Structures are given as C-alpha cells and as structure tokens.
Coordinates of N, CA and C in Angstrom, one line a residue:
Chain A
G1 N 115.7 31.4 76.1 CA 116.1 32.1 75.0 C 117.6 32.6 75.2
A2 N 118.3 33.1 74.0 CA 119.7 33.3 74.1 C 120.2 34.4 75.1
G3 N 119.5 35.3 75.5 CA 119.9 36.0 76.3 C 119.1 36.3 77.6
V4 N 119.2 37.6 78.6 CA 118.3 37.9 79.4 C 117.3 38.7 79.0
S5 N 116.0 38.0 79.4 CA 115.1 39.1 78.8 C 114.4 39.5 80.1
Q6 N 113.8 40.9 79.6 CA 113.2 41.5 80.4 C 111.7 42.0 80.0
S7 N 110.6 42.3 81.1 CA 109.9 42.8 80.6 C 109.0 43.8 81.6
P8 N 108.2 44.6 81.5 CA 108.0 45.1 80.5 C 109.3 46.1 80.1
S9 N 109.4 46.7 79.1 CA 110.5 47.3 78.4 C 110.5 48.9 78.9
N10 N 109.2 49.3 79.1 CA 108.9 50.7 79.5 C 107.6 50.3 80.3
K11 N 107.6 51.1 81.5 CA 106.2 51.5 82.4 C 106.1 52.6 82.8
V12 N 105.1 53.1 82.4 CA 104.6 54.5 83.2 C 103.6 54.2 84.3
T13 N 103.7 54.6 85.3 CA 103.0 54.5 86.7 C 102.8 55.6 87.5
E14 N 101.4 55.6 87.7 CA 101.3 57.0 88.9 C 101.8 56.2 90.3
K15 N 102.2 57.5 90.7 CA 102.7 57.4 92.3 C 101.5 56.7 92.9
G16 N 102.2 55.7 93.8 CA 101.2 55.0 94.7 C 100.9 53.7 94.2
K17 N 101.0 53.5 93.1 CA 100.7 52.4 92.7 C 101.6 51.2 92.6
D18 N 101.3 49.6 92.5 CA 102.4 49.0 92.5 C 102.9 48.4 91.2
V19 N 103.9 47.8 91.0 CA 104.4 47.6 89.6 C 105.5 46.4 90.0
E20 N 105.3 45.4 88.9 CA 105.9 44.2 88.8 C 107.0 44.3 87.6
L21 N 107.9 44.0 87.6 CA 109.1 43.8 86.4 C 109.4 42.4 86.4
R22 N 109.6 41.8 85.3 CA 109.9 40.4 85.1 C 111.1 40.2 84.5
C23 N 111.9 39.3 84.8 CA 113.2 39.2 84.1 C 113.2 37.1 84.1
D24 N 113.7 36.8 83.0 CA 113.8 35.7 82.5 C 115.6 35.3 82.1
P25 N 116.2 34.8 83.1 CA 117.5 34.6 82.8 C 117.7 33.7 81.9
I26 N 119.5 33.8 81.7 CA 119.7 33.0 80.4 C 119.7 31.6 80.9
S27 N 119.3 30.5 79.9 CA 118.8 29.2 80.5 C 120.3 28.5 81.1
G28 N 119.6 27.9 82.2 CA 121.1 27.2 83.0 C 122.1 28.3 84.0
H29 N 121.5 29.4 83.8 CA 122.3 30.5 84.8 C 121.6 30.1 86.1
T30 N 122.1 29.8 87.2 CA 121.6 29.9 88.7 C 121.8 30.9 89.4
A31 N 122.6 32.0 88.8 CA 122.7 33.2 89.7 C 122.0 34.1 88.9
L32 N 121.1 34.9 89.5 CA 120.3 36.3 89.1 C 120.3 37.7 89.7
Y33 N 120.8 38.5 89.3 CA 120.8 39.8 89.7 C 119.6 41.1 89.4
W34 N 119.4 41.7 90.5 CA 118.9 42.7 89.8 C 119.4 44.3 90.6
Y35 N 119.8 45.4 89.2 CA 120.7 46.3 89.6 C 119.5 47.5 89.1
R36 N 119.8 48.7 89.8 CA 119.1 50.0 89.4 C 120.1 50.9 88.9
Q37 N 119.5 51.6 87.7 CA 120.4 52.5 87.3 C 119.5 53.9 87.2
S38 N 119.7 55.1 87.9 CA 119.2 56.2 87.8 C 119.5 57.1 86.5
L39 N 119.0 58.1 85.9 CA 119.2 58.8 84.9 C 120.7 59.1 84.9
G40 N 121.5 58.5 83.9 CA 123.0 59.1 84.3 C 124.0 58.5 85.3
Q41 N 123.6 57.6 85.8 CA 124.3 57.1 86.9 C 124.8 55.8 86.6
G42 N 125.5 55.2 87.8 CA 125.9 54.0 87.9 C 125.0 53.0 88.1
L43 N 125.6 51.7 88.2 CA 124.7 50.7 88.7 C 124.4 50.5 90.0
E44 N 123.5 50.5 90.7 CA 123.0 50.2 92.1 C 122.4 48.9 92.4
F45 N 123.3 48.0 93.3 CA 122.9 46.7 93.5 C 121.6 46.6 94.0
L46 N 120.7 45.7 94.1 CA 119.5 45.8 94.5 C 119.0 44.3 95.2
I47 N 119.5 43.1 94.7 CA 119.3 41.7 95.2 C 120.0 40.7 94.3
Y48 N 120.4 39.7 94.9 CA 121.3 38.7 94.4 C 120.4 37.2 94.8
F49 N 120.3 36.4 93.7 CA 119.8 35.0 94.1 C 121.0 34.2 93.6
Q50 N 121.4 33.0 94.2 CA 121.8 32.1 93.7 C 121.3 30.6 94.3
G51 N 121.0 30.0 93.3 CA 120.2 28.8 93.2 C 119.4 28.7 94.1
N52 N 119.4 27.5 95.2 CA 118.5 27.5 96.5 C 118.7 28.3 97.6
S53 N 119.6 29.1 97.4 CA 120.5 29.8 98.8 C 119.4 31.0 99.0
A54 N 119.5 31.2 100.5 CA 118.5 32.4 100.8 C 119.2 33.6 99.8
P55 N 118.3 34.7 98.9 CA 118.7 35.9 98.3 C 119.5 36.6 99.1
D56 N 120.7 37.5 98.7 CA 121.1 38.8 99.4 C 120.5 40.0 98.9
K57 N 119.5 40.4 100.1 CA 119.0 41.5 99.9 C 119.4 42.9 100.6
S58 N 120.8 42.6 100.5 CA 121.6 43.7 101.0 C 121.1 45.2 100.1
G59 N 121.0 44.9 99.3 CA 120.6 46.6 98.2 C 119.4 46.8 98.4
L60 N 118.5 46.2 98.5 CA 117.1 46.8 98.5 C 116.9 48.4 99.4
P61 N 116.7 49.3 98.8 CA 116.4 50.4 99.3 C 115.4 50.6 100.4
S62 N 114.6 50.0 100.4 CA 113.5 50.0 101.2 C 112.8 48.9 101.3
D63 N 111.4 48.6 102.4 CA 110.6 47.5 102.3 C 109.5 47.5 101.3
R64 N 109.5 48.7 100.4 CA 108.7 48.6 99.2 C 109.0 47.8 98.2
F65 N 110.2 47.4 98.3 CA 111.1 46.7 97.5 C 111.1 45.1 97.6
S66 N 110.7 44.2 96.7 CA 111.1 43.0 97.1 C 111.0 42.3 95.7
A67 N 111.5 41.0 95.8 CA 111.9 40.2 94.7 C 111.7 38.7 95.2
E68 N 111.3 38.0 93.8 CA 110.9 36.5 94.0 C 111.9 36.1 93.0
R69 N 112.1 35.0 93.1 CA 112.7 34.1 91.8 C 112.1 32.2 92.3
T70 N 111.1 32.2 91.2 CA 110.2 30.9 91.5 C 111.0 29.9 90.2
G71 N 111.0 28.6 91.0 CA 111.5 27.3 90.0 C 113.0 27.9 89.6
G72 N 113.7 28.5 90.7 CA 115.0 28.9 89.9 C 115.3 29.4 88.9
S73 N 114.2 30.2 88.4 CA 114.5 30.5 87.0 C 113.9 31.9 86.9
V74 N 113.0 32.2 86.6 CA 112.3 33.5 86.4 C 112.1 34.3 87.7
S75 N 112.3 35.6 87.4 CA 112.3 36.2 88.9 C 111.3 37.6 88.7
T76 N 110.9 38.2 89.8 CA 110.1 39.1 89.6 C 110.5 40.1 90.8
L77 N 110.6 41.5 90.2 CA 111.1 42.4 91.0 C 109.8 43.1 91.3
T78 N 109.3 43.4 92.9 CA 108.1 44.1 93.0 C 108.4 45.6 93.7
I79 N 107.7 46.5 93.3 CA 107.7 47.9 93.8 C 106.3 48.5 94.4
Q80 N 106.1 48.4 95.7 CA 104.9 48.7 95.9 C 104.5 50.2 96.4
R81 N 103.7 50.7 96.1 CA 103.4 52.1 96.8 C 104.3 52.9 96.2
T82 N 104.6 53.0 94.5 CA 105.7 53.5 94.0 C 105.7 55.3 94.2
Q83 N 107.3 55.8 94.3 CA 107.4 57.0 94.2 C 108.1 57.6 93.3
Q84 N 108.1 58.9 93.0 CA 108.6 59.5 91.9 C 110.2 59.2 91.9
E85 N 110.6 58.9 93.2 CA 112.3 58.6 92.9 C 112.5 56.8 92.7
D86 N 111.7 56.2 92.6 CA 111.6 55.1 92.1 C 112.1 55.0 90.7
S87 N 111.8 56.3 89.6 CA 112.0 56.3 88.6 C 113.3 55.9 87.8
A88 N 113.8 54.9 87.4 CA 114.7 54.3 86.9 C 114.8 53.0 85.8
V89 N 116.2 52.8 85.4 CA 116.4 51.8 84.6 C 116.6 50.2 85.5
Y90 N 115.6 49.2 85.8 CA 115.9 48.2 86.5 C 116.5 47.3 85.4
L91 N 117.7 47.0 86.0 CA 118.6 46.1 85.0 C 118.5 44.4 85.6
C92 N 118.1 43.7 85.0 CA 118.3 42.1 85.6 C 119.8 41.5 84.8
A93 N 120.2 40.9 85.3 CA 121.3 39.9 84.9 C 121.4 38.7 85.7
S94 N 122.5 37.8 84.8 CA 122.3 36.3 85.1 C 124.0 35.7 85.1
S95 N 124.2 34.8 85.6 CA 125.5 34.2 85.5 C 125.3 32.6 85.8
T96 N 126.7 31.9 85.5 CA 126.4 30.6 86.0 C 126.6 30.3 87.5
G97 N 126.8 31.1 87.8 CA 127.3 31.2 89.6 C 128.1 31.0 90.2
D98 N 129.3 30.6 89.2 CA 130.6 30.3 89.5 C 131.2 31.5 90.3
I99 N 132.1 31.3 91.1 CA 132.6 32.6 91.7 C 133.4 33.3 90.5
G100 N 133.4 34.4 90.6 CA 134.3 35.3 89.5 C 133.7 35.4 88.1
N101 N 132.6 34.6 87.8 CA 132.0 34.6 86.5 C 131.5 35.7 86.1
T102 N 131.6 36.1 84.7 CA 131.1 37.1 84.5 C 129.3 37.1 84.3
I103 N 128.6 38.1 84.3 CA 127.1 38.4 84.2 C 127.0 39.1 82.9
Y104 N 125.9 38.6 82.7 CA 125.4 39.1 81.4 C 123.9 39.7 81.5
F105 N 123.5 40.9 81.2 CA 122.6 42.0 81.6 C 121.5 41.8 80.4
G106 N 120.1 42.1 80.9 CA 119.2 42.5 79.9 C 119.0 43.7 79.4
E107 N 118.1 44.3 78.6 CA 117.9 45.6 78.3 C 117.4 46.2 79.0
G108 N 116.7 46.0 80.5 CA 116.4 46.5 81.2 C 114.9 46.9 81.3
S109 N 114.2 47.4 82.1 CA 113.0 47.7 82.3 C 112.9 49.3 82.8
W110 N 112.6 50.5 82.0 CA 112.2 51.7 82.2 C 111.5 52.1 82.8
L111 N 111.3 52.4 84.0 CA 110.1 52.8 85.2 C 110.3 54.4 85.2
T112 N 109.2 54.8 84.9 CA 108.7 55.9 85.2 C 107.4 56.5 85.8
V113 N 107.6 56.9 87.3 CA 106.6 57.5 88.2 C 106.0 58.8 88.1
V114 N 104.6 58.8 87.9 CA 104.4 60.1 87.6 C 103.3 60.6 88.5
Chain B
G1 N 128.4 52.0 100.1 CA 128.9 53.1 99.5 C 130.1 52.7 98.2
Q2 N 130.3 53.6 97.3 CA 130.9 53.3 96.3 C 132.4 52.9 96.7
Q3 N 132.8 51.6 96.3 CA 134.1 51.0 96.5 C 134.9 50.9 95.0
L4 N 134.3 51.6 94.1 CA 135.3 51.4 92.9 C 134.9 53.3 92.3
N5 N 136.5 53.9 92.2 CA 136.3 55.0 91.5 C 136.6 54.9 90.4
Q6 N 135.7 55.6 89.4 CA 136.0 55.3 88.0 C 136.3 56.6 87.7
S7 N 137.9 57.1 86.7 CA 137.5 58.2 85.9 C 138.0 58.2 84.7
P8 N 138.1 59.0 84.0 CA 137.1 60.5 84.1 C 135.6 60.0 83.8
Q9 N 134.8 61.0 84.6 CA 133.4 60.9 84.2 C 132.9 60.8 83.1
S10 N 133.8 61.6 82.1 CA 133.1 61.8 80.9 C 134.4 62.4 80.3
M11 N 134.2 62.0 78.9 CA 135.6 62.6 78.1 C 134.7 62.9 76.4
F12 N 135.1 64.1 76.1 CA 134.8 64.3 74.6 C 136.0 64.2 73.9
I13 N 136.3 63.2 72.9 CA 137.3 63.5 72.2 C 137.1 63.4 70.5
Q14 N 138.1 63.5 69.5 CA 138.0 63.6 68.2 C 138.1 61.9 67.7
E15 N 137.3 61.7 66.7 CA 137.5 60.4 66.3 C 138.7 60.1 65.6
G16 N 139.6 59.1 66.0 CA 140.8 58.8 65.7 C 141.9 58.7 66.7
E17 N 141.5 59.6 68.0 CA 142.2 59.9 69.1 C 142.0 58.2 69.9
D18 N 143.1 58.2 70.7 CA 143.1 57.0 71.6 C 142.4 57.3 73.1
V19 N 141.7 56.6 73.8 CA 141.1 56.9 74.9 C 141.5 56.1 76.1
S20 N 141.8 56.4 77.3 CA 142.1 55.6 78.5 C 141.2 56.2 79.8
M21 N 140.7 54.9 80.3 CA 140.2 55.3 81.4 C 140.3 54.0 82.6
N22 N 140.2 54.3 84.0 CA 140.5 53.8 84.9 C 139.8 53.5 86.2
C23 N 140.0 52.3 86.7 CA 139.1 52.2 87.9 C 140.0 52.0 89.4
T24 N 139.8 52.5 90.5 CA 140.7 52.1 91.6 C 139.9 52.0 92.5
S25 N 140.5 51.3 93.5 CA 139.8 50.9 94.8 C 141.0 50.6 96.1
S26 N 140.3 50.8 97.2 CA 141.3 50.8 98.1 C 141.1 49.4 98.9
S27 N 140.1 48.2 98.0 CA 139.8 47.1 98.4 C 140.5 46.2 97.0
I28 N 140.7 45.0 97.5 CA 141.2 43.8 96.5 C 140.2 43.3 96.0
F29 N 140.4 43.2 94.3 CA 139.3 42.4 93.5 C 140.0 41.2 93.2
N30 N 139.1 40.4 92.8 CA 139.7 38.9 92.3 C 139.3 39.1 90.7
T31 N 138.4 39.7 90.2 CA 138.1 40.2 88.8 C 137.9 41.3 88.6
W32 N 138.1 41.7 87.1 CA 138.0 43.3 86.9 C 137.2 42.7 85.4
L33 N 136.3 43.3 85.3 CA 135.2 43.4 84.1 C 134.8 45.0 83.5
W34 N 135.0 44.8 82.2 CA 134.6 46.1 81.5 C 133.4 46.1 80.6
Y35 N 132.2 47.1 81.0 CA 131.1 47.0 80.3 C 131.0 48.1 79.5
K36 N 130.6 48.2 78.3 CA 129.9 49.1 77.5 C 128.2 49.2 77.9
Q37 N 127.6 50.6 77.6 CA 126.3 50.6 77.7 C 125.9 51.4 76.5
D38 N 125.1 51.1 75.7 CA 124.6 52.1 74.8 C 123.2 52.5 75.1
P39 N 122.8 53.7 74.7 CA 121.5 54.3 75.1 C 120.3 53.2 74.8
G40 N 119.8 53.5 75.8 CA 118.7 52.3 75.8 C 118.6 50.9 75.8
E41 N 119.9 50.7 76.3 CA 120.5 49.1 76.2 C 121.3 48.8 77.8
G42 N 121.2 47.6 78.0 CA 121.6 47.2 79.0 C 123.3 47.1 78.6
P43 N 124.0 47.0 79.7 CA 125.3 46.8 79.5 C 126.1 45.6 79.2
V44 N 126.9 45.6 78.1 CA 127.5 44.7 77.4 C 128.9 44.3 77.9
L45 N 129.6 43.1 78.1 CA 130.5 42.8 78.7 C 131.7 43.2 77.4
L46 N 132.8 43.6 77.6 CA 133.8 43.8 76.5 C 134.8 42.9 77.0
I47 N 135.3 42.9 78.2 CA 136.7 42.2 78.4 C 136.7 41.9 79.9
A48 N 137.1 40.7 80.2 CA 137.1 40.0 81.5 C 138.6 39.9 82.1
L49 N 138.7 40.1 82.9 CA 140.4 40.0 83.7 C 140.2 39.2 84.9
Y50 N 141.0 37.9 85.1 CA 140.9 37.0 86.3 C 142.2 37.1 87.3
K51 N 143.4 37.7 86.4 CA 144.6 37.4 87.2 C 145.4 38.7 87.4
A52 N 145.8 39.0 88.6 CA 146.8 40.1 88.6 C 147.7 40.2 87.8
G53 N 147.9 41.3 87.0 CA 148.8 41.5 85.9 C 148.3 41.2 84.5
E54 N 147.3 40.4 84.4 CA 146.7 40.3 83.1 C 146.7 41.2 82.2
L55 N 146.7 41.2 81.1 CA 146.7 42.5 79.9 C 146.2 41.4 78.7
T56 N 144.8 42.0 78.5 CA 143.8 41.3 77.4 C 143.4 42.7 76.6
S57 N 143.5 41.8 75.1 CA 143.0 43.1 74.2 C 141.5 42.2 73.6
N58 N 141.0 43.2 72.8 CA 139.9 42.7 72.0 C 139.5 43.6 71.1
G59 N 140.1 43.5 69.9 CA 140.3 44.4 68.8 C 141.1 46.0 69.3
R60 N 140.4 46.9 69.4 CA 141.0 48.0 69.6 C 140.9 48.2 70.7
L61 N 140.5 47.6 72.0 CA 140.3 47.8 73.1 C 141.3 46.8 73.9
T62 N 142.1 47.2 75.0 CA 143.1 46.9 75.7 C 142.7 47.0 77.3
A63 N 142.7 45.9 78.1 CA 142.3 45.8 79.4 C 143.5 45.7 80.6
Q64 N 143.9 46.2 81.5 CA 144.6 45.1 82.2 C 144.3 45.2 83.8
F65 N 144.4 43.9 84.3 CA 144.3 44.0 85.8 C 145.7 44.4 86.5
G66 N 145.3 45.3 87.3 CA 146.3 45.7 88.2 C 147.0 44.8 88.9
I67 N 148.2 44.9 89.3 CA 149.4 43.7 89.9 C 148.9 44.0 91.5
T68 N 148.5 45.1 91.7 CA 148.0 45.3 93.5 C 146.9 44.6 93.8
R69 N 145.7 44.4 92.4 CA 144.4 43.9 92.4 C 143.2 45.1 92.7
K70 N 144.0 46.2 92.8 CA 143.1 47.2 93.3 C 142.9 48.1 92.3
D71 N 143.3 47.8 91.0 CA 142.9 48.9 89.7 C 142.8 48.2 88.6
S72 N 142.5 49.0 87.4 CA 142.1 48.1 86.4 C 142.1 49.5 85.3
F73 N 142.7 49.5 84.0 CA 142.4 50.3 82.9 C 142.2 50.1 82.0
L74 N 141.1 50.6 80.8 CA 140.6 50.2 79.8 C 141.2 51.1 78.6
N75 N 141.9 51.1 77.6 CA 142.2 51.7 76.6 C 141.7 51.2 75.3
I76 N 141.3 52.1 74.6 CA 140.5 52.3 73.3 C 141.3 52.9 72.3
S77 N 141.6 52.4 71.1 CA 142.8 52.7 70.3 C 141.9 53.2 68.9
A78 N 142.3 54.4 68.2 CA 141.6 54.8 67.2 C 140.3 55.1 67.1
S79 N 139.7 55.8 68.0 CA 138.3 55.9 68.4 C 137.2 55.9 67.0
I80 N 136.3 55.6 66.9 CA 135.4 55.6 66.0 C 133.9 56.3 66.5
P81 N 132.9 57.0 65.8 CA 131.8 57.1 66.6 C 131.1 56.2 67.2
S82 N 131.0 54.8 66.6 CA 130.2 54.1 67.4 C 131.0 53.6 68.6
D83 N 131.7 54.1 69.1 CA 132.4 53.8 70.4 C 131.8 54.6 71.6
V84 N 130.8 55.9 71.1 CA 130.1 56.4 72.0 C 129.3 55.6 73.0
G85 N 129.2 55.9 74.0 CA 128.4 55.1 75.1 C 129.1 55.5 76.6
I86 N 128.5 54.6 77.4 CA 128.9 54.7 78.7 C 130.0 53.2 79.1
Y87 N 131.1 53.5 79.4 CA 131.5 52.4 80.2 C 131.9 52.1 81.5
F88 N 131.6 51.2 82.1 CA 131.5 50.6 83.3 C 132.7 49.5 83.9
C89 N 133.7 50.0 84.7 CA 134.7 49.0 85.4 C 133.7 48.4 86.3
A90 N 133.7 47.1 86.7 CA 133.1 46.2 87.5 C 134.0 45.0 88.1
G91 N 133.7 44.6 89.4 CA 134.8 43.7 89.8 C 134.1 42.7 90.9
H92 N 135.0 41.4 91.4 CA 134.1 40.8 92.4 C 135.3 41.1 93.4
L93 N 134.8 41.9 94.7 CA 135.4 41.8 95.7 C 136.0 40.7 96.2
N94 N 137.1 41.0 96.5 CA 137.9 39.4 97.5 C 136.8 39.2 98.9
N95 N 136.6 37.8 99.1 CA 135.6 37.7 100.2 C 134.3 38.0 99.7
A96 N 133.5 38.9 98.7 CA 132.8 38.8 98.3 C 131.7 38.0 97.6
G97 N 132.2 36.7 97.1 CA 131.6 35.8 96.5 C 131.5 36.4 95.3
N98 N 130.0 36.0 94.9 CA 129.7 36.3 93.1 C 129.3 37.7 92.9
M99 N 129.1 38.5 94.0 CA 128.6 39.8 93.9 C 129.5 40.6 93.3
L100 N 129.0 41.6 92.2 CA 129.8 42.3 91.2 C 129.5 43.6 91.7
T101 N 130.6 44.5 91.8 CA 130.4 46.0 92.3 C 130.9 46.7 91.0
F102 N 129.8 47.7 90.8 CA 130.2 48.9 89.8 C 130.9 50.0 90.0
G103 N 131.8 50.7 89.0 CA 132.3 51.7 89.2 C 131.1 52.9 88.6
G104 N 131.4 54.1 88.7 CA 130.4 55.2 88.4 C 129.9 55.4 86.7
G105 N 131.0 54.9 86.0 CA 130.5 54.9 84.4 C 131.7 56.2 84.0
T106 N 132.1 55.8 82.9 CA 132.7 56.9 82.1 C 132.0 57.5 80.8
R107 N 131.4 58.3 80.5 CA 130.5 58.6 79.4 C 131.6 59.2 78.4
L108 N 131.5 58.3 77.0 CA 132.7 58.9 76.2 C 131.5 59.3 75.1
M109 N 132.2 60.3 74.3 CA 131.7 61.3 73.1 C 132.4 61.5 72.4
V110 N 132.1 60.9 71.0 CA 133.5 60.9 69.9 C 132.9 61.8 68.8
K111 N 133.7 62.9 68.6 CA 133.5 63.6 67.4 C 133.8 63.6 66.2
P112 N 133.0 63.3 65.0 CA 133.4 62.9 63.8 C 134.4 63.7 63.2

C-alpha cells in the first residue's frame, strides 16, 4: 500500500489476555519500528527491525512484550498477560533503512485494557 | 531516559499569531525532524533537516538545524485553526544509527 498500515485500529481487551497488533510497512522499506504513546505523552521507542539483522529490543518494557517480523515485511507486536498500564497507542513506522532517513508512521493501534 | 527536551509543552494562541517551539539536547544529532500529530492519527512528517545550520521552509513552517547540532526550532507563521495538534521534534543521535529519538511534544491550541 501507499502508507504504513496497522490493525486493529482499536482494541479493547480484558486484563490478563494476550493481544497481537499488526503492522504492514511501506513497500520496499527495510526498517520497521514500534513506538508506544500513552495518553498525552511523547513517543516511547519499543523495538526496531532492520533487514535481516537482529532486532534492537532495548525499548521493550518487560518480557511480556515481543515482536516478530516475518519475511522482512509484516510485523506483529504481541503483548502477553496485558495489564492496565499497557493501555496506549501503539505506533508502527517504517523507513528505507538508510542512516538518517526519515520514518513514516501508521495511524496506530489504540489498545485499552480493562 | 529523555534525551530531547522540547518546549513549550503546550501553547494556546490566537489565530494569526506566529508560533515558535524548540528542542534541545546535551547530545549531538545527525538529523532533526519535525512531526505533527492530529488527534487519532499517527505523526506526519513536516520538515526534515540534515545539515548543521540548515534552514528549511515548508509553506508557513520554518525549521532550523542548530549549528551546535544539539538543538532545533520550528516556527509557524500566521497560525490557523487547522494548525492545532501535537508537534514532535525527533532526531537521529550521532552513533545511534537509524534509531529515532523523540521529544515530549508541544500541544498547540489555536483560538479562532
């Protein structure tokens, strides 16, 4: 597609359940990022994929969070045993992967844990 | 922790006024980017700066990459109601590869 596509756009889940969020980056972009944005806050880096390199997981807040990127394209962010503090917008972004290249964001997946 | 200090955190201005916001850091950045986020949307790139001292305009927006590579500002001239949103600075830290670090955002409100 023309832009970064994320699904679902909204998700309400019960505390303790697992959730999966999907990101389809811009075609041809080798770099993919996940960020988290709590209500009224800035963007918190979670994880970064670049080509076939090992992902940079340094931003994942706990071992309940994991992400995969299959075939160098689509990525899935999984949150296990969700907690109320996981409620946030999860934003995916992609870029060409060149050093200093700008990144382009999807519209986000709004997660609410009740 | 936060490596980019963005100010002000929020602004409430009258339509037609000019706006200025900035980001500073104690670290050196290789690029500076400015994004705008509308309610319910993802951030959208406004301006990208790649060289120290660079001054770039995009319509009513002007941004500069500081000479020291540790700061950047964004100016919006003659604000209009659709300028409402959250503005984020972001940058690629020196020696951090393609990782993008974000400021905390400036929430802009425009009164018609």
